[in-house]
Coordinates of C-alpha atoms in Angstrom, one line a residue:
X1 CA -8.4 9.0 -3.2
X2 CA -11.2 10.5 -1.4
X3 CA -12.3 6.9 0.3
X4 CA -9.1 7.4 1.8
X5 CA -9.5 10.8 3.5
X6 CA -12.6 9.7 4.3
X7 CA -11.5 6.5 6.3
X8 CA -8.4 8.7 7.7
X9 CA -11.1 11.5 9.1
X10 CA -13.0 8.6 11.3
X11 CA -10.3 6.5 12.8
X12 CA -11.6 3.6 14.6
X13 CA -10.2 0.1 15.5
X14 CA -11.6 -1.3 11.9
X15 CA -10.1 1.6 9.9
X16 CA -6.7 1.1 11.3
X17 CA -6.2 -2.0 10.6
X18 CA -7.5 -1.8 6.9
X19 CA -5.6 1.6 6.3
X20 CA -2.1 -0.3 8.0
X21 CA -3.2 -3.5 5.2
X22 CA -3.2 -0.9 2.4
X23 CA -0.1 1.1 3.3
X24 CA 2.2 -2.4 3.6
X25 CA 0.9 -3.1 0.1
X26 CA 1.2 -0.7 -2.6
X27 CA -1.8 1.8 -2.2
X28 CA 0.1 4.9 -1.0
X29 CA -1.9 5.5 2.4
X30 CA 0.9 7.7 4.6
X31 CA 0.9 5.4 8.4
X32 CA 1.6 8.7 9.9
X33 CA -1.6 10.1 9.5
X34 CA -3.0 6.5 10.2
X35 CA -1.3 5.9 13.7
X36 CA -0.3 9.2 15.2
X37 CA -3.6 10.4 15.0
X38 CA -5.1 7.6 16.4
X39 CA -2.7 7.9 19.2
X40 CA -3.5 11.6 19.7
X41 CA -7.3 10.5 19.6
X42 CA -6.4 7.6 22.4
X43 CA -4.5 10.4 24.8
X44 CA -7.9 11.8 25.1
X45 CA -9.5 8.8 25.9
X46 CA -11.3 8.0 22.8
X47 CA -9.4 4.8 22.1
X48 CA -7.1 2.3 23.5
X49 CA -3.4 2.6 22.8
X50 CA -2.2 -0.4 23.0
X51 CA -5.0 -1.8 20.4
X52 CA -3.9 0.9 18.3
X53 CA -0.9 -0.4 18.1
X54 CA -2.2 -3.7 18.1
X55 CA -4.7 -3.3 15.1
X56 CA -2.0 -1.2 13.4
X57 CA 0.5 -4.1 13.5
X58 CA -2.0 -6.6 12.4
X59 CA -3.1 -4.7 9.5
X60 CA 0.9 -3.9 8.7
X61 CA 1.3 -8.1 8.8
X62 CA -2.0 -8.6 6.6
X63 CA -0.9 -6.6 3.6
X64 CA 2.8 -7.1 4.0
X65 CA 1.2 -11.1 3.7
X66 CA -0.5 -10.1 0.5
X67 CA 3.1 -8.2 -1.2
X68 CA 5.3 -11.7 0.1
X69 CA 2.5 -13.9 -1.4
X70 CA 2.4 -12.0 -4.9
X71 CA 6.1 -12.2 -4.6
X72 CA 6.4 -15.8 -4.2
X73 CA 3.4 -16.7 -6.7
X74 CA 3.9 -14.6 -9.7
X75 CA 7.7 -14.1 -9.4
X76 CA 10.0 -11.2 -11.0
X77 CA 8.6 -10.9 -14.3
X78 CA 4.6 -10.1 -13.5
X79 CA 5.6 -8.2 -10.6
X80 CA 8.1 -5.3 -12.8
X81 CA 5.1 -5.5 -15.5
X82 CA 2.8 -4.6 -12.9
X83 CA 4.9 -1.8 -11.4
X84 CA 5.2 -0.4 -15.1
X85 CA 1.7 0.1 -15.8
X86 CA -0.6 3.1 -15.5
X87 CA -2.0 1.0 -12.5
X88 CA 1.8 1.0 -10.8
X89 CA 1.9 4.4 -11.8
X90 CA -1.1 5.4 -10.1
X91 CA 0.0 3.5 -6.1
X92 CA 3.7 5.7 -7.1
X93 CA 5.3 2.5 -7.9
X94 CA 8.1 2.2 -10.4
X95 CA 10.4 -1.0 -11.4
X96 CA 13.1 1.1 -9.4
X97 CA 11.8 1.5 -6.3
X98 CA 11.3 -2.6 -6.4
X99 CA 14.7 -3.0 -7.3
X100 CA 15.7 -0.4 -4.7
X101 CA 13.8 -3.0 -2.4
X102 CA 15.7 -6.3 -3.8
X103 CA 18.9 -4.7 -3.4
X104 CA 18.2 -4.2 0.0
X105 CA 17.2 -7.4 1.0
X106 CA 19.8 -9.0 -1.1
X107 CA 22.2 -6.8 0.8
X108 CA 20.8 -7.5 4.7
X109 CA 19.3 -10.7 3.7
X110 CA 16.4 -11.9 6.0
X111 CA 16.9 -8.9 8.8
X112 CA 16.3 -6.9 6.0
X113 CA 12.5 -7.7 6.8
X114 CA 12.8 -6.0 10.0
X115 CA 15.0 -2.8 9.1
X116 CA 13.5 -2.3 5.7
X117 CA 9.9 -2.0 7.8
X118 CA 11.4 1.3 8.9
X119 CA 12.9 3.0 5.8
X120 CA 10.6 5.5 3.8
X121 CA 10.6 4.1 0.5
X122 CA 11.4 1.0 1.3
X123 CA 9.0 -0.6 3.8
X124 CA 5.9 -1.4 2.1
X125 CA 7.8 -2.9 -0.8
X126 CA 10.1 -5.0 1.3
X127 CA 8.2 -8.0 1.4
X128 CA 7.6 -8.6 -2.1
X129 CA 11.8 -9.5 -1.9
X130 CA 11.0 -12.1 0.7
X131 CA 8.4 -13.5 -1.2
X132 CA 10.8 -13.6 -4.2
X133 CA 13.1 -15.2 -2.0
X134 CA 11.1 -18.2 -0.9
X135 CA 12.0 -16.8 2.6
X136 CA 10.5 -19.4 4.9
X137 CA 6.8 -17.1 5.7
X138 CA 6.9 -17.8 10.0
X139 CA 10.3 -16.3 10.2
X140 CA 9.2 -13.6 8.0
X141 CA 5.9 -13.0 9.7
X142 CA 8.0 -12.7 12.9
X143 CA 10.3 -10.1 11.5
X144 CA 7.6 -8.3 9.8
X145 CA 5.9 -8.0 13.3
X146 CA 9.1 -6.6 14.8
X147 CA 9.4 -3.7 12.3
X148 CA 6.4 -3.1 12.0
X149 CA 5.8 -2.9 15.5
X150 CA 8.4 -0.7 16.4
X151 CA 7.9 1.8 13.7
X152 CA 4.2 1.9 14.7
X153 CA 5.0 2.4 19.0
X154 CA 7.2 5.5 17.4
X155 CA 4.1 6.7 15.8
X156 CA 1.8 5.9 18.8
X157 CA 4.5 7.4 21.0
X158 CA 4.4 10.7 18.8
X159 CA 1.0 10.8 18.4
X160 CA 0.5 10.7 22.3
X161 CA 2.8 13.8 23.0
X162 CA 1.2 16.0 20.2
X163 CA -2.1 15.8 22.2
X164 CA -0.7 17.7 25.1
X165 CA 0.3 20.7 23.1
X166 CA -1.1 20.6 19.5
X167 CA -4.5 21.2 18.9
X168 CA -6.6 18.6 16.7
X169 CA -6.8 20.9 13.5
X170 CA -3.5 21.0 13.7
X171 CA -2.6 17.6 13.9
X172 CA -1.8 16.7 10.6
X173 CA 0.2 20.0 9.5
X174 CA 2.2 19.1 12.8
X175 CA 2.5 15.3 11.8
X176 CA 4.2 16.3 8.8
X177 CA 6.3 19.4 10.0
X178 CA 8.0 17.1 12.0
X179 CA 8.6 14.0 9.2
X180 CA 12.3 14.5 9.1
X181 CA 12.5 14.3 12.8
X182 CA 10.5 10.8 12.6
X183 CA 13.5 9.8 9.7
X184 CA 16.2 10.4 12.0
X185 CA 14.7 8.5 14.8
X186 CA 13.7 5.7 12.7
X187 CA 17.8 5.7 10.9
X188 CA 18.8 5.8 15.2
X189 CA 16.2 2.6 15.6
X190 CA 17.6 0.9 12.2
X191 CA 21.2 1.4 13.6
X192 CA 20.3 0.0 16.4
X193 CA 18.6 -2.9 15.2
X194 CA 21.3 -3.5 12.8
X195 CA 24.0 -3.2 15.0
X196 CA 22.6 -6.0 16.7
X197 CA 22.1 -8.3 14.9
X198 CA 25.9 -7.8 13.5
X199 CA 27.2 -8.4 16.8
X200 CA 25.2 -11.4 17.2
X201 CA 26.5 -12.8 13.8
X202 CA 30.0 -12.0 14.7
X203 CA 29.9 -13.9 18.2
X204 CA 28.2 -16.6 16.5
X205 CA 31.1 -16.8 14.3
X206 CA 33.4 -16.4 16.7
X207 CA 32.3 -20.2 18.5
X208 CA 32.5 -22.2 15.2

């Protein structure tokens, strides 16, 4: 989609967010080249981190909104027919990767909203789940903001650091040399996050 490339090679405030709304549906825009690159770009004083981060998360919530909405609306059904046709196809979306995303939220239930934000494959298809689930939206725009939030501050965060030693053509080649790195730091943060909220469970548990 050359539109995209286009909006990804002039990153600005407005271009954020609506890349961040398309990624959290199903329009395969990668967020690592949305918000590292906007990071590098705001280490040299073009642009504001924390509005980066800001703007990225909004645009995360808005099309995250859009997935929990169709979910809720058109149910199971309309959404499998839509990830089988030539329009599915074309976003890379399949009836497994939805189920993949069901099972996972089935599995974690509603924290699921906030881990599954972090898990390549998984996070901009986790809503639709929720919205299948009649999950109650405030506590899953709350969630939603917390994943999405931290996975975009681990983008900002490596974004910042490439601009001290990698130079701008670079960027990108560097971005995605270092994807697997990015994995293992987001399966540390989903660990974390998870771990959590077991403990939490298992005290609460505990008092009854």
């Amino acid at each position: 989609m050359n539109w995209i490339t286009s909006l990804l090679g002039n990153l600005n405030y407005g271009t954020i967010l609506f890349l961040m709304l398309l990624e959290s549906t199903v329009i395969p825009v990668p967020s690592e080249l949305v918000v590292a690159p906007a990071a590098y770009h705001a280490a040299g004083g073009n642009l504001n981190i924390v509005l980066v981060i800001l703007f990225a998360t909004i645009g995360a919530d808005m099309g995250a909104t859009i997935n929990y909405v169709a979910g809720y609306y058109l149910g199971r059904p309309i959404i499998y027919r839509f990830a089988n046709s030539k329009w599915g196809k074309l976003c890379l979306l399949n009836q497994q990767k939805v189920e993949k995303s069901e099972q996972y939220f089935n599995h974690h239930g509603m924290v699921a909203t906030i881990t599954g934000r972090l898990i390549p494959g998984i996070r901009h298809l986790i809503s639709i789940p929720a919205g299948l689930a009649k999950m109650n939206y405030w506590k899953f725009l709350l969630y939603t903001t917390l994943g999405a939030g931290v996975w975009n501050i681990i983008l900002a965060a490596l974004g910042w650091w490439f601009h001290s030693f990698v130079p701008e053509d670079k960027l990108n080649e560097t971005i995605i040399q270092y994807g697997d790195y990015i994995k293992w730091g987001i399966i540390a943060v989903v660990v974390l996050v998870a771990a959590y909220f077991g403990m939490k469970y298992f005290l609460k548990e505990r008092k009854k």
